[in-house]
XYZ file of N, CA and C in Angstrom:
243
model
N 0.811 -1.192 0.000
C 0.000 0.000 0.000
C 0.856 1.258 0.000
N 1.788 1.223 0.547
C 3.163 2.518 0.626
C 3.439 2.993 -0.696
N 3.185 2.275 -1.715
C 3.828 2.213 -2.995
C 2.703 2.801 -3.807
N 1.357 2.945 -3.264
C -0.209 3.508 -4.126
C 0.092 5.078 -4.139
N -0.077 5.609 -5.304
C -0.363 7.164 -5.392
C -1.685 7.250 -4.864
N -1.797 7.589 -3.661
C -3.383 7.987 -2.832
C -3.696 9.514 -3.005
N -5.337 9.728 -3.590
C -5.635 11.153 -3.184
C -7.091 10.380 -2.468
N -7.405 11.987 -2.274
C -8.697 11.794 -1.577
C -9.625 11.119 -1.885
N -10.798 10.452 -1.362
C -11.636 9.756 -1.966
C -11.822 8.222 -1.957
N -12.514 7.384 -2.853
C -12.726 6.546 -2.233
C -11.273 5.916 -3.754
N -10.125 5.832 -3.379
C -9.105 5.435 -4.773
C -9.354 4.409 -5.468
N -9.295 4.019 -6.836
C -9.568 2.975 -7.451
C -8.402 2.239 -7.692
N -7.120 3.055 -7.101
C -5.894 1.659 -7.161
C -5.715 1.337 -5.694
N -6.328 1.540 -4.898
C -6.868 0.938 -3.481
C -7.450 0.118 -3.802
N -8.879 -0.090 -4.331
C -9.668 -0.655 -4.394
C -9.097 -1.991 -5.020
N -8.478 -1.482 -6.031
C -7.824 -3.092 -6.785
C -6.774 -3.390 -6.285
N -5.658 -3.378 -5.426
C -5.201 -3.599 -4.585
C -5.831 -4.990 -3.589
N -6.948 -3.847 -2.771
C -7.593 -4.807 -2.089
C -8.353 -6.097 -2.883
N -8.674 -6.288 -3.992
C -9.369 -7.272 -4.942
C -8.340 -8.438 -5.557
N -6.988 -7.597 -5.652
C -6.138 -8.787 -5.627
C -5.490 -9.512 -4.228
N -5.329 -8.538 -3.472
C -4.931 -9.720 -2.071
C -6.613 -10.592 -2.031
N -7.405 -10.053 -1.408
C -8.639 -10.921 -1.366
C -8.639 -11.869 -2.510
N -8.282 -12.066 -3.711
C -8.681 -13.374 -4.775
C -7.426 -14.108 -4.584
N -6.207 -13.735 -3.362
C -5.590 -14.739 -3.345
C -5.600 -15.493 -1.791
N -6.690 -14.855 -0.996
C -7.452 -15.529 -0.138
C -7.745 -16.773 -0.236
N -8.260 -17.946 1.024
C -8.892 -19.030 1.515
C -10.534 -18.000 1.589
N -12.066 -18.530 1.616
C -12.895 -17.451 2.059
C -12.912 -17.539 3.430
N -12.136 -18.360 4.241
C -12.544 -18.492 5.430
C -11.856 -17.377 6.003
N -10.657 -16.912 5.346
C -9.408 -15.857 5.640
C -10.448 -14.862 4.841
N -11.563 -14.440 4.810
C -11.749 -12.936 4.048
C -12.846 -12.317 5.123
N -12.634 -13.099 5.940
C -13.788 -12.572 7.066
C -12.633 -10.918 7.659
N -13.202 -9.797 7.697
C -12.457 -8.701 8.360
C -13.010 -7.950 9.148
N -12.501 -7.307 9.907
C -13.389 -5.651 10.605
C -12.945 -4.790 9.582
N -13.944 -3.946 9.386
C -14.126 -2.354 8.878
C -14.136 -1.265 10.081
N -13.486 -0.288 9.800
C -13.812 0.882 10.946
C -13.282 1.751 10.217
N -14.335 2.537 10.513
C -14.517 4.393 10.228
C -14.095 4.952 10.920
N -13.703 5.998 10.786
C -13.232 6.969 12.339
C -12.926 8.521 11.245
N -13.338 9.244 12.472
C -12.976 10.580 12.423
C -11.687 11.233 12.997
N -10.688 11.900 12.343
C -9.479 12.210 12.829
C -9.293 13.883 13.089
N -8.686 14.537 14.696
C -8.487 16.217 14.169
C -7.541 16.106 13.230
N -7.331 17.103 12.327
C -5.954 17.323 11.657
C -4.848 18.948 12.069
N -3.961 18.708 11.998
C -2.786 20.340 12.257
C -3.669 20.629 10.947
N -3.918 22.096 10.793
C -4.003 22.973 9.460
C -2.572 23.054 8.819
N -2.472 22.488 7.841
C -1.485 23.083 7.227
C -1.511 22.519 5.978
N -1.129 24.374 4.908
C -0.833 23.613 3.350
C 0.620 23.588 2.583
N 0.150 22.668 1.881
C 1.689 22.307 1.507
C 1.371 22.354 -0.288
N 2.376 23.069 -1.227
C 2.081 22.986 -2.926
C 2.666 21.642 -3.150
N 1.892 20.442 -3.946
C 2.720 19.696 -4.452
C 3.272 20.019 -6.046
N 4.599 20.334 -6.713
C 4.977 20.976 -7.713
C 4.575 20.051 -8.667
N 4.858 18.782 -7.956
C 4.869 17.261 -9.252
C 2.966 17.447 -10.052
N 2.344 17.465 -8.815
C -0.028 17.611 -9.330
C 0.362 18.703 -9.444
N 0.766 19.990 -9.142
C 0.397 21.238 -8.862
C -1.026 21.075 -8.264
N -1.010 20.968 -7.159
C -1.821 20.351 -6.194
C -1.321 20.765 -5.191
N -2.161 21.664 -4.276
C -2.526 22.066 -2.881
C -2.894 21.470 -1.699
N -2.117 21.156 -1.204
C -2.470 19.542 -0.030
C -2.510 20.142 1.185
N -3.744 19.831 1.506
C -4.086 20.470 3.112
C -5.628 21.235 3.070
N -6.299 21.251 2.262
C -7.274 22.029 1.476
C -8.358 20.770 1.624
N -9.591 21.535 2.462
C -10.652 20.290 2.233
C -10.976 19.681 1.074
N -10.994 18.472 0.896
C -10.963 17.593 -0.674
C -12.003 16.068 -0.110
N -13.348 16.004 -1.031
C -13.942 14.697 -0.615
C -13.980 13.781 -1.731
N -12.868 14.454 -2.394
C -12.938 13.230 -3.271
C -13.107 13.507 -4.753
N -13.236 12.808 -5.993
C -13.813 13.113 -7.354
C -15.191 13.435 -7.100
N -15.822 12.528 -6.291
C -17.536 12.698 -6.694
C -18.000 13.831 -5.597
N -17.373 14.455 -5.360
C -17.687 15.934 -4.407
C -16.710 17.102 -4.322
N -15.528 17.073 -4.787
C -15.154 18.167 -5.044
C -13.770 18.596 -3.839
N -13.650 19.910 -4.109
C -12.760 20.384 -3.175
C -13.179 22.022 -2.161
N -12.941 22.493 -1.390
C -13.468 23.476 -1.141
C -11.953 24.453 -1.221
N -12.282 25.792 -0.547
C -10.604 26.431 -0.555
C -10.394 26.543 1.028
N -11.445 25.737 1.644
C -10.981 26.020 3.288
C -10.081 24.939 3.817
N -9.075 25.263 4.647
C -8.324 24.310 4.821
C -8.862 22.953 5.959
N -8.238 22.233 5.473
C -8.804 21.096 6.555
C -8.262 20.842 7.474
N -9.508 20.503 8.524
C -9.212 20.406 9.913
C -9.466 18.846 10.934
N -10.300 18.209 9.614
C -10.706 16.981 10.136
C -10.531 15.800 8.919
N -10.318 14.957 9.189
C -10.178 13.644 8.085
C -11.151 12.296 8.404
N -12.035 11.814 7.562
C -12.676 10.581 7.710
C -11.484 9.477 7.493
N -11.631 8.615 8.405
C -10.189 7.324 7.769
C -11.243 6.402 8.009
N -10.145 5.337 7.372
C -10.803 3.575 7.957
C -9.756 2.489 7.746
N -9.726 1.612 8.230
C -8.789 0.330 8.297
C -9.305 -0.726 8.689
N -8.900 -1.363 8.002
C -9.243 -3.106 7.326
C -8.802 -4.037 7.953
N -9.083 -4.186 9.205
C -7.915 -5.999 10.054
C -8.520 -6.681 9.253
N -7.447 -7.429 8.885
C -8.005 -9.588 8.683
C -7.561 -10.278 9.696
């Protein structure tokens, strides 16, 4: 996962990621917890030169957009097997 270009949102090379470890699963091994959580965040922005991309800037993703206020909170989640 260290190695995924991640932006905001729900990523589609996450997603396939997770679709190839799972198809090299047992199904008895695909049983997992899900958890959501809400995180504070430090304010702070940073230019990335490589996107020219503004990182630190509320962002929900492709299917909602970005705002110009900076962010202060992050939705996460993580996957035990």
């Amino acid at each position: 996962m260290a190695k995924l270009d991640i932006y905001p949102g729900f990523s589609s090379s996450v997603i396939e990621a997770f679709k190839v470890k799972v198809a090299q699963m047992e199904p008895r091994d695909r049983l997992c917890i899900l958890v959501f959580d809400e995180m504070s965040l430090k304010c702070s922005l940073n230019y990335i030169v490589e996107r020219d991309y503004v990182e630190g800037l509320e962002d929900f993703g492709m299917a909602c957009g970005s705002t110009e206020k900076a962010a202060n909170q992050a939705t996460v989640f993580m996957v035990e097997v």
